[in-house]
Amino acid sequence: AKGKGQAQARVNISAALVEDIINLEETSEDMQAVVEALKEDFSRNLNIRTSPGAFDHIIVVTKDGKFPLNQLGQISQKSPQLIIVNMTNFPESTAAATKAIRESGMNLNPEVDGTMIRIPIPKITREHRESLAKLAKQSTNKSKDALRKVRSKSVTQIKKSKNKVSEDTIFLLEKQIQQMADSAAAEMDKLLAAKTKELLG
């Protein structure tokens, strides 16, 4: 049993000892960034309930630059099926805001009424929930591909130091990077499980 327990032990090499071979903190940050991007994708693009907050991040391209929608218009929910964006403060950006909402990937068809943008929210069907759950799985798989690229890049970098350090050190470093990748992948699986449960109920 002793040997088996050791096999499960986590490798934790001091980053300072190997900084001339690889920057482990950077590798860890790169992997974490992939996880964070997946979280962001889930919260932005895979929501069943469309709340006014879901529109905040939509970037509107105006002649004066790019602005989040909530800086240009007042977003309010009139009913579960209707969101209104009041563009009175920046009427000249109404068309740009409408275009941004239409192209946001949220499957919406805004209608302009003067300086008001009316956004009918489609009723949620079972098919819609299932298609969102499929998208969540696709996004997770893409993120795992990105994670594998970070891992491969780091392992390639370590192998370049073959002449400088012992095989044991290289082996341990590879193992630690694999553990970091496994841990990030496990986090993604948790995110996917939670999102799937939320979508399919």
Coordinates of C-alpha atoms in Angstrom, one line a residue, residues 13-176:
I13 CA 9.2 21.5 -7.3
S14 CA 10.2 24.9 -6.1
A15 CA 9.8 27.3 -9.0
A16 CA 13.1 29.0 -8.0
L17 CA 15.1 25.8 -8.5
V18 CA 14.0 25.4 -12.1
E19 CA 13.5 29.0 -13.2
D20 CA 16.3 28.7 -15.8
I21 CA 14.5 25.7 -17.3
I22 CA 10.9 26.8 -17.2
N23 CA 8.7 29.4 -15.5
L24 CA 6.2 27.2 -13.6
E25 CA 4.2 30.1 -12.4
E26 CA 3.7 31.3 -15.9
T27 CA 2.6 27.9 -17.0
S28 CA 0.2 27.8 -14.1
E29 CA -1.2 31.2 -15.0
D30 CA -1.6 30.2 -18.7
M31 CA -3.6 27.2 -17.7
Q32 CA -5.7 29.2 -15.2
A33 CA -6.4 31.7 -18.0
V34 CA -7.9 29.0 -20.2
V35 CA -10.2 28.0 -17.3
E36 CA -11.2 31.6 -16.7
A37 CA -11.9 32.1 -20.4
L38 CA -14.2 29.1 -20.3
K39 CA -16.0 30.5 -17.2
E40 CA -16.4 33.8 -18.9
D41 CA -17.8 32.1 -22.1
F42 CA -20.3 30.1 -20.0
S43 CA -21.6 33.2 -18.1
R44 CA -21.8 35.4 -21.2
N45 CA -23.1 33.1 -23.9
L46 CA -24.8 30.2 -22.2
N47 CA -27.6 31.6 -20.1
I48 CA -31.2 30.5 -20.1
R49 CA -32.6 33.5 -18.3
T50 CA -31.7 36.7 -20.1
S51 CA -31.4 39.4 -17.5
P52 CA -30.5 43.0 -18.1
G53 CA -27.0 42.2 -16.8
A54 CA -26.5 39.8 -19.7
F55 CA -26.3 42.8 -22.0
D56 CA -23.8 44.8 -20.0
H57 CA -20.8 43.2 -21.8
I58 CA -22.0 43.7 -25.3
I59 CA -19.4 45.9 -27.0
V60 CA -20.8 48.7 -29.2
V61 CA -18.5 50.0 -31.9
T62 CA -19.2 53.7 -32.4
K63 CA -17.3 56.4 -34.3
D64 CA -15.8 57.5 -31.0
G65 CA -14.5 54.0 -30.0
K66 CA -15.8 50.9 -28.4
F67 CA -18.1 51.0 -25.4
P68 CA -20.0 48.5 -23.3
L69 CA -23.7 48.8 -24.0
N70 CA -24.5 49.7 -20.4
Q71 CA -22.4 52.9 -20.8
L72 CA -24.4 54.1 -23.8
G73 CA -28.0 53.1 -22.8
Q74 CA -30.1 52.3 -19.8
I75 CA -31.0 48.7 -19.9
S76 CA -34.2 47.6 -18.1
Q77 CA -36.5 44.6 -18.1
K78 CA -40.1 45.4 -18.9
S79 CA -41.3 41.8 -18.6
P80 CA -39.8 38.3 -18.7
Q81 CA -40.2 38.5 -22.5
L82 CA -39.0 42.0 -23.1
I83 CA -35.8 44.1 -22.4
I84 CA -35.6 47.8 -23.3
V85 CA -32.5 49.8 -23.9
N86 CA -33.1 53.5 -23.6
M87 CA -30.6 55.3 -25.9
T88 CA -31.8 58.9 -25.1
N89 CA -28.3 59.9 -23.9
F90 CA -26.5 58.7 -27.0
P91 CA -29.2 58.7 -29.7
E92 CA -26.5 58.7 -32.5
S93 CA -25.3 55.3 -31.3
T94 CA -28.8 53.6 -31.5
A95 CA -28.0 51.9 -34.8
A96 CA -24.6 50.7 -33.7
A97 CA -26.1 49.3 -30.4
T98 CA -28.8 47.5 -32.3
K99 CA -26.2 45.9 -34.6
A100 CA -24.1 44.8 -31.6
I101 CA -27.1 43.2 -29.9
R102 CA -28.1 41.4 -33.1
E103 CA -24.5 40.1 -33.6
S104 CA -23.9 39.2 -29.9
G105 CA -24.5 35.5 -30.5
M106 CA -27.4 35.6 -28.0
N107 CA -29.9 34.8 -30.8
L108 CA -31.8 38.1 -30.4
N109 CA -33.7 40.3 -32.9
P110 CA -33.9 43.8 -31.5
E111 CA -36.4 46.3 -32.8
V112 CA -35.7 50.1 -32.9
D113 CA -38.4 52.5 -31.8
G114 CA -37.0 56.0 -31.9
T115 CA -34.2 56.0 -29.3
M116 CA -35.6 52.9 -27.6
I117 CA -34.3 49.5 -28.6
R118 CA -36.9 46.8 -27.8
I119 CA -35.4 43.3 -27.4
P120 CA -38.0 40.5 -27.4
I121 CA -36.7 37.5 -25.4
P122 CA -37.5 34.2 -27.0
K123 CA -39.4 31.6 -24.9
I124 CA -37.1 28.9 -23.6
T125 CA -37.8 25.6 -25.2
R126 CA -36.3 22.2 -24.3
E127 CA -34.5 22.2 -27.7
H128 CA -32.9 25.5 -26.8
R129 CA -31.7 24.2 -23.5
E130 CA -30.3 21.1 -25.1
S131 CA -28.5 23.1 -27.8
L132 CA -27.0 25.3 -25.1
A133 CA -25.8 22.2 -23.2
K134 CA -24.2 20.9 -26.5
L135 CA -22.5 24.3 -26.9
A136 CA -21.2 24.1 -23.3
K137 CA -19.6 20.7 -24.1
Q138 CA -18.1 22.0 -27.3
S139 CA -16.6 25.0 -25.5
T140 CA -15.2 22.8 -22.8
N141 CA -13.5 20.5 -25.4
K142 CA -12.0 23.5 -27.1
S143 CA -10.7 24.8 -23.8
K144 CA -9.2 21.4 -23.1
D145 CA -7.4 21.5 -26.5
A146 CA -6.0 24.9 -25.5
L147 CA -4.9 23.5 -22.2
R148 CA -3.1 20.6 -24.0
K149 CA -1.3 23.2 -26.1
V150 CA 0.0 25.0 -23.0
R151 CA 1.1 21.6 -21.5
S152 CA 2.9 20.5 -24.7
K153 CA 4.6 23.9 -25.0
S154 CA 5.9 23.6 -21.5
V155 CA 7.1 20.0 -21.9
T156 CA 8.9 20.9 -25.1
Q157 CA 10.6 23.7 -23.2
I158 CA 11.8 21.4 -20.5
K159 CA 13.1 18.8 -23.0
K160 CA 15.4 21.5 -24.4
S161 CA 17.2 21.5 -21.0
K162 CA 18.1 17.8 -21.3
N163 CA 21.9 18.6 -21.3
K164 CA 21.7 21.0 -18.3
V165 CA 19.7 18.9 -15.8
S166 CA 19.3 15.4 -14.7
E167 CA 16.7 13.1 -16.2
D168 CA 15.0 12.8 -12.8
T169 CA 14.5 16.6 -12.7
I170 CA 13.0 16.5 -16.2
F171 CA 10.7 13.6 -15.3
L172 CA 9.5 15.4 -12.1
L173 CA 8.9 18.6 -14.0
E174 CA 6.9 16.8 -16.7
K175 CA 4.9 15.1 -14.0
Q176 CA 4.2 18.4 -12.2

